[in-house]
Short mmCIF file of C-alpha atoms in Angstrom, two decimals:
data_model
loop_
_atom_site.label_atom_id
_atom_site.label_comp_id
_atom_site.label_asym_id
_atom_site.label_seq_id
_atom_site.Cartn_x
_atom_site.Cartn_y
_atom_site.Cartn_z
CA UNK A 209 18.43 -19.36 3.73
CA UNK A 210 15.81 -21.62 2.65
CA UNK A 211 12.28 -22.23 3.86
CA UNK A 212 13.43 -25.82 4.60
CA UNK A 213 16.11 -24.02 6.82
CA UNK A 214 13.28 -22.61 8.75
CA UNK A 215 12.78 -23.67 12.61
CA UNK A 216 11.11 -20.13 13.77
CA UNK A 217 8.59 -20.25 10.69
CA UNK A 218 6.62 -22.05 8.38
CA UNK A 219 6.55 -21.19 4.62
CA UNK A 220 4.28 -22.24 2.14
CA UNK A 221 2.67 -21.74 -0.89
CA UNK A 222 -0.84 -22.66 -1.38
CA UNK A 223 -2.77 -22.93 -4.69
CA UNK A 224 -0.06 -21.51 -6.68
CA UNK A 225 -1.66 -18.39 -5.44
CA UNK A 226 -0.66 -17.00 -2.17
CA UNK A 227 2.01 -17.50 0.71
CA UNK A 228 1.27 -18.14 4.14
CA UNK A 229 3.92 -17.45 6.77
CA UNK A 230 3.32 -18.58 9.89
CA UNK A 231 5.08 -17.46 13.28
CA UNK A 232 5.50 -21.02 15.16
CA UNK A 233 7.25 -20.10 18.52
CA UNK A 234 4.33 -21.53 20.62
CA UNK A 235 6.21 -21.95 23.60
CA UNK A 236 7.54 -18.54 23.80
CA UNK A 237 3.77 -17.06 22.47
CA UNK A 238 5.23 -16.45 19.21
CA UNK A 239 7.90 -13.89 20.26
CA UNK A 240 10.68 -13.42 17.77
CA UNK A 241 14.42 -13.63 18.39
CA UNK A 242 16.95 -12.67 15.75
CA UNK A 243 16.40 -16.05 13.78
CA UNK A 244 12.73 -15.88 13.63
CA UNK A 245 12.93 -12.10 11.87
CA UNK A 246 15.86 -13.63 9.38
CA UNK A 247 13.27 -16.16 8.54
CA UNK A 248 10.39 -13.73 7.94
CA UNK A 249 12.56 -11.55 6.05
CA UNK A 250 13.80 -14.17 4.10
CA UNK A 251 10.17 -15.66 3.91
CA UNK A 252 9.35 -12.14 2.60
CA UNK A 253 12.06 -12.34 -0.40
CA UNK A 254 10.54 -15.95 -1.66
CA UNK A 255 7.63 -14.49 -1.89
CA UNK A 256 8.35 -11.62 -3.57
CA UNK A 257 10.51 -13.37 -6.00
CA UNK A 258 7.63 -16.55 -6.82
CA UNK A 259 5.75 -15.23 -9.81
CA UNK A 260 2.54 -17.80 -8.28
CA UNK A 261 2.12 -15.22 -5.66
CA UNK A 262 -0.39 -12.41 -5.86
CA UNK A 263 -1.00 -11.75 -1.39
CA UNK A 264 0.94 -12.75 1.65
CA UNK A 265 -1.13 -14.07 4.63
CA UNK A 266 1.11 -13.46 7.80
CA UNK A 267 -0.02 -15.57 10.97
CA UNK A 268 0.77 -17.69 13.55
CA UNK A 269 0.60 -20.96 15.21
CA UNK A 270 -1.85 -21.95 18.12
CA UNK A 271 -4.54 -19.48 19.60
CA UNK A 272 -3.49 -18.09 22.26
CA UNK A 273 -0.68 -15.35 20.40
CA UNK A 274 -0.08 -13.92 17.01
CA UNK A 275 2.80 -12.49 17.86
CA UNK A 276 4.24 -10.70 21.44
CA UNK A 277 6.97 -8.66 19.81
CA UNK A 278 10.61 -9.45 21.06
CA UNK A 279 11.61 -11.90 23.39
CA UNK A 280 11.83 -10.19 26.36
CA UNK A 281 12.89 -13.33 28.16
CA UNK A 282 15.92 -13.68 25.77
CA UNK A 283 16.49 -10.28 26.18
CA UNK A 284 16.68 -10.40 29.80
CA UNK A 285 18.91 -13.46 29.96
CA UNK A 286 21.41 -12.37 27.35
CA UNK A 287 21.16 -8.67 26.93
CA UNK A 288 19.67 -9.47 23.85
CA UNK A 289 18.13 -11.07 20.87
CA UNK A 290 20.24 -13.98 20.14
CA UNK A 291 22.57 -14.79 16.79
CA UNK A 292 21.53 -13.28 13.53
CA UNK A 293 22.09 -14.23 9.52
CA UNK A 294 24.67 -10.54 9.62
CA UNK A 295 25.15 -10.56 13.47
CA UNK A 296 22.38 -7.59 13.75
CA UNK A 297 19.21 -7.39 14.83
CA UNK A 298 17.08 -6.72 11.79
CA UNK A 299 13.37 -6.08 12.93
CA UNK A 300 13.72 -2.74 11.05
CA UNK A 301 14.51 -4.39 7.55
CA UNK A 302 11.57 -6.88 8.46
CA UNK A 303 8.86 -3.79 8.73
CA UNK A 304 10.63 -1.87 5.28
CA UNK A 305 10.29 -5.63 3.32
CA UNK A 306 6.55 -6.00 4.44
CA UNK A 307 5.65 -2.15 3.00
CA UNK A 308 8.04 -2.58 0.17
CA UNK A 309 6.85 -6.02 -1.01
CA UNK A 310 5.29 -5.23 -4.22
CA UNK A 311 2.15 -7.47 -2.82
CA UNK A 312 -0.48 -7.00 -0.66
CA UNK A 313 0.21 -8.64 3.16
CA UNK A 314 -2.63 -9.62 5.02
CA UNK A 315 -2.50 -10.14 8.77
CA UNK A 316 -4.18 -12.90 10.22
CA UNK A 317 -4.43 -12.42 14.19
CA UNK A 318 -5.41 -15.17 15.59
CA UNK A 319 -4.67 -14.47 19.41
CA UNK A 320 -2.77 -11.60 21.31
CA UNK A 321 -0.79 -9.07 19.21
CA UNK A 322 0.95 -7.01 21.75
CA UNK A 323 4.74 -4.99 21.61
CA UNK A 324 6.46 -5.61 18.19
CA UNK A 325 4.14 -8.19 17.12
CA UNK A 326 1.42 -5.55 16.98
CA UNK A 327 3.36 -3.24 14.84
CA UNK A 328 4.04 -6.33 12.56
CA UNK A 329 -0.06 -6.12 12.31
CA UNK A 330 -0.35 -2.42 11.54
CA UNK A 331 2.26 -2.53 8.64
CA UNK A 332 0.51 -5.25 6.93
CA UNK A 333 -1.84 -4.02 4.36
CA UNK A 334 -5.04 -5.88 5.49
CA UNK A 335 -5.82 -7.17 8.87
CA UNK A 336 -8.67 -9.85 9.84
CA UNK A 337 -8.82 -11.24 13.62
CA UNK A 338 -10.32 -13.73 15.36
CA UNK A 339 -12.97 -12.71 17.82
CA UNK A 340 -10.35 -13.43 20.71
CA UNK A 341 -7.82 -11.22 19.57
CA UNK A 342 -6.50 -8.54 21.49
CA UNK A 343 -4.19 -5.92 20.92
CA UNK A 344 -2.21 -3.45 22.99
CA UNK A 345 0.89 -1.99 23.29
CA UNK A 346 3.66 -2.58 25.79
CA UNK A 347 7.26 -0.77 25.40
CA UNK A 348 7.50 1.69 27.62
CA UNK A 349 6.37 -1.18 30.61
CA UNK A 350 9.54 -3.32 29.43
CA UNK A 351 11.73 -0.93 28.22
CA UNK A 352 11.36 -0.18 24.64
CA UNK A 353 9.51 1.79 22.67
CA UNK A 354 8.89 1.96 18.56
CA UNK A 355 9.13 5.94 17.55
CA UNK A 356 8.91 4.88 14.28
CA UNK A 357 6.02 3.21 11.99
CA UNK A 358 5.15 1.69 15.59
CA UNK A 359 3.99 4.67 17.15
CA UNK A 360 4.02 7.56 14.20
CA UNK A 361 2.51 5.32 11.78
CA UNK A 362 -0.43 4.10 14.34
CA UNK A 363 -1.71 7.46 14.49
CA UNK A 364 -1.72 7.77 10.77
CA UNK A 365 -4.36 4.47 11.13
CA UNK A 366 -6.40 5.37 14.33
CA UNK A 367 -5.56 8.67 15.06
CA UNK A 368 -3.20 10.82 16.79
CA UNK A 369 -5.54 10.64 20.29
CA UNK A 370 -5.83 6.95 19.90
CA UNK A 371 -2.13 6.22 19.12
CA UNK A 372 -0.84 8.11 22.39
CA UNK A 373 -4.07 5.74 24.39
CA UNK A 374 -2.20 2.68 22.71
CA UNK A 375 1.09 3.87 24.00
CA UNK A 376 0.49 5.50 26.76
CA UNK A 377 -1.67 3.85 29.17
CA UNK A 378 -0.74 0.22 27.38
CA UNK A 379 -4.29 -1.30 28.10
CA UNK A 380 -5.67 -4.24 26.23
CA UNK A 381 -8.32 -3.87 23.40
CA UNK A 382 -10.47 -6.14 22.25
CA UNK A 383 -11.25 -7.66 18.62
CA UNK A 384 -14.35 -5.77 18.44
CA UNK A 385 -12.68 -1.65 19.78
CA UNK A 386 -10.17 -2.92 17.34
CA UNK A 387 -12.41 -3.01 14.33
CA UNK A 388 -14.06 0.16 15.85
CA UNK A 389 -11.25 1.77 16.15
CA UNK A 390 -9.75 0.73 12.54
CA UNK A 391 -7.25 -0.70 13.84
CA UNK A 392 -8.40 -4.19 11.91
CA UNK A 393 -10.51 -4.55 8.83
CA UNK A 394 -12.75 -7.54 9.83
CA UNK A 395 -13.37 -9.58 12.71
CA UNK A 396 -14.86 -13.04 12.69
CA UNK A 397 -14.86 -16.51 14.39
CA UNK A 398 -11.93 -18.21 14.80
CA UNK A 399 -12.70 -21.13 12.59
CA UNK A 400 -13.20 -18.56 9.58
CA UNK A 401 -9.80 -16.86 10.38
CA UNK A 402 -7.55 -18.28 7.93
CA UNK A 403 -10.63 -18.65 5.81
CA UNK A 404 -11.14 -15.15 5.42
CA UNK A 405 -7.82 -14.32 4.79
CA UNK A 406 -7.24 -17.27 2.21
CA UNK A 407 -10.15 -15.67 0.29
CA UNK A 408 -8.72 -12.05 0.48
CA UNK A 409 -5.71 -13.27 -0.83
CA UNK A 410 -7.30 -15.11 -3.59
CA UNK A 411 -9.56 -12.56 -4.54
CA UNK A 412 -6.48 -10.06 -4.79
CA UNK A 413 -4.89 -12.83 -6.60
CA UNK A 414 -7.36 -12.24 -9.86
CA UNK A 415 -6.54 -8.35 -10.30
CA UNK A 416 -4.10 -6.89 -11.96
CA UNK A 417 -0.49 -7.12 -10.45
CA UNK A 418 1.24 -4.48 -12.15
CA UNK A 419 -2.07 -1.85 -10.77
CA UNK A 420 -1.76 -3.52 -7.13
CA UNK A 421 2.10 -2.80 -7.01
CA UNK A 422 1.15 0.88 -8.51
CA UNK A 423 -1.58 0.95 -5.89
CA UNK A 424 0.69 0.16 -2.64
CA UNK A 425 3.82 2.43 -3.49
CA UNK A 426 1.01 4.70 -3.90
CA UNK A 427 -0.33 4.63 -0.52
CA UNK A 428 3.47 3.85 0.98
CA UNK A 429 4.82 7.32 -0.57
CA UNK A 430 2.78 8.84 1.73
CA UNK A 431 4.17 8.15 5.10
CA UNK A 432 8.15 6.50 3.44
CA UNK A 433 9.13 9.40 5.49
CA UNK A 434 8.80 8.23 8.48
CA UNK A 435 11.69 5.60 7.33
CA UNK A 436 14.25 8.40 8.53
CA UNK A 437 12.13 9.00 11.89
CA UNK A 438 12.56 4.72 12.52
CA UNK A 439 16.53 4.99 11.77
CA UNK A 440 16.88 7.54 14.47
CA UNK A 441 14.73 5.74 16.69
CA UNK A 442 16.16 2.41 16.43
CA UNK A 443 19.74 3.63 16.92
CA UNK A 444 18.27 5.28 19.86
CA UNK A 445 16.33 1.76 21.07
CA UNK A 446 19.86 -0.02 20.19
CA UNK A 447 21.70 2.07 23.19
CA UNK A 448 18.35 2.46 25.26
CA UNK A 449 18.05 -1.42 25.59
CA UNK A 450 21.12 -2.40 27.09
CA UNK A 451 20.87 0.74 29.74
CA UNK A 452 20.19 0.02 33.52
CA UNK A 453 16.77 1.69 32.24
CA UNK A 454 16.22 -0.08 29.45
CA UNK A 455 16.81 -3.46 31.45
CA UNK A 456 14.83 -2.87 34.33
CA UNK A 457 11.90 -3.81 32.11
CA UNK A 458 13.16 -6.86 30.75
CA UNK A 459 14.37 -7.92 34.14
CA UNK A 460 11.11 -7.63 35.81
CA UNK A 461 8.72 -9.13 32.92
CA UNK A 462 11.12 -11.99 33.32
CA UNK A 463 11.34 -11.72 37.15
CA UNK A 464 7.29 -11.25 36.45
CA UNK A 465 7.05 -8.48 38.91
CA UNK A 466 6.46 -5.02 38.13
CA UNK A 467 8.94 -2.60 36.89
CA UNK A 468 10.70 0.56 39.46
CA UNK A 469 11.13 3.05 36.51
CA UNK A 470 11.14 5.52 39.49
CA UNK A 471 14.86 6.23 39.89
CA UNK A 472 15.37 7.41 36.29
CA UNK A 473 12.74 9.93 36.26
#
């Protein structure tokens, strides 16, 4: 898949220095379907192979949302996330490539980062957020979960109690709170968001790429065992998502009503 073929995202190399990957599904709050995930994986592969690129910025179009996770409306309508290049929904592979690409990845959060979108920014090496950004998980409300990097690794980032609070209460947290918890590295005015991310990327681009590669692998080594948990979790999620309980969350979201999970207790 070539960048000129992308429909759901944009990929650019700026100043022969860093790559900017922009999720662009504003009509769906920058949620991802199967094709979106395929394109994101392809974009990260292009950035990985391009010797001009020293760092990668992951952001989104518009001012409302960074990413709201999987397209729950499509899941409610079709039972899945649409056609994909290989016939499988490759979100777990996307998680791995964000961690494995031997170049720092900077999330520039321009709005709501919720559900699977929240997981994406957590997996990035650094996060800068605009002042209006909000953060939350949504899985148990819509019949989904992330029992791999999205929860266990989150606990490494913010601590066990905070991670359980995020996943069990499903409240939204503003950017200032996210910074205080160590969930983001910096909060800036919206008009400075991409400039800050680019400044970080340029700075990183002046450093030894080999040193950065070894440092990233070293940071990841301590939590790579979570990949095994992730494999188990996503296999389970595939089955759960099409169950009556899983579909109740998706249908309730699409119908804009509270879900009724009481009968599944």
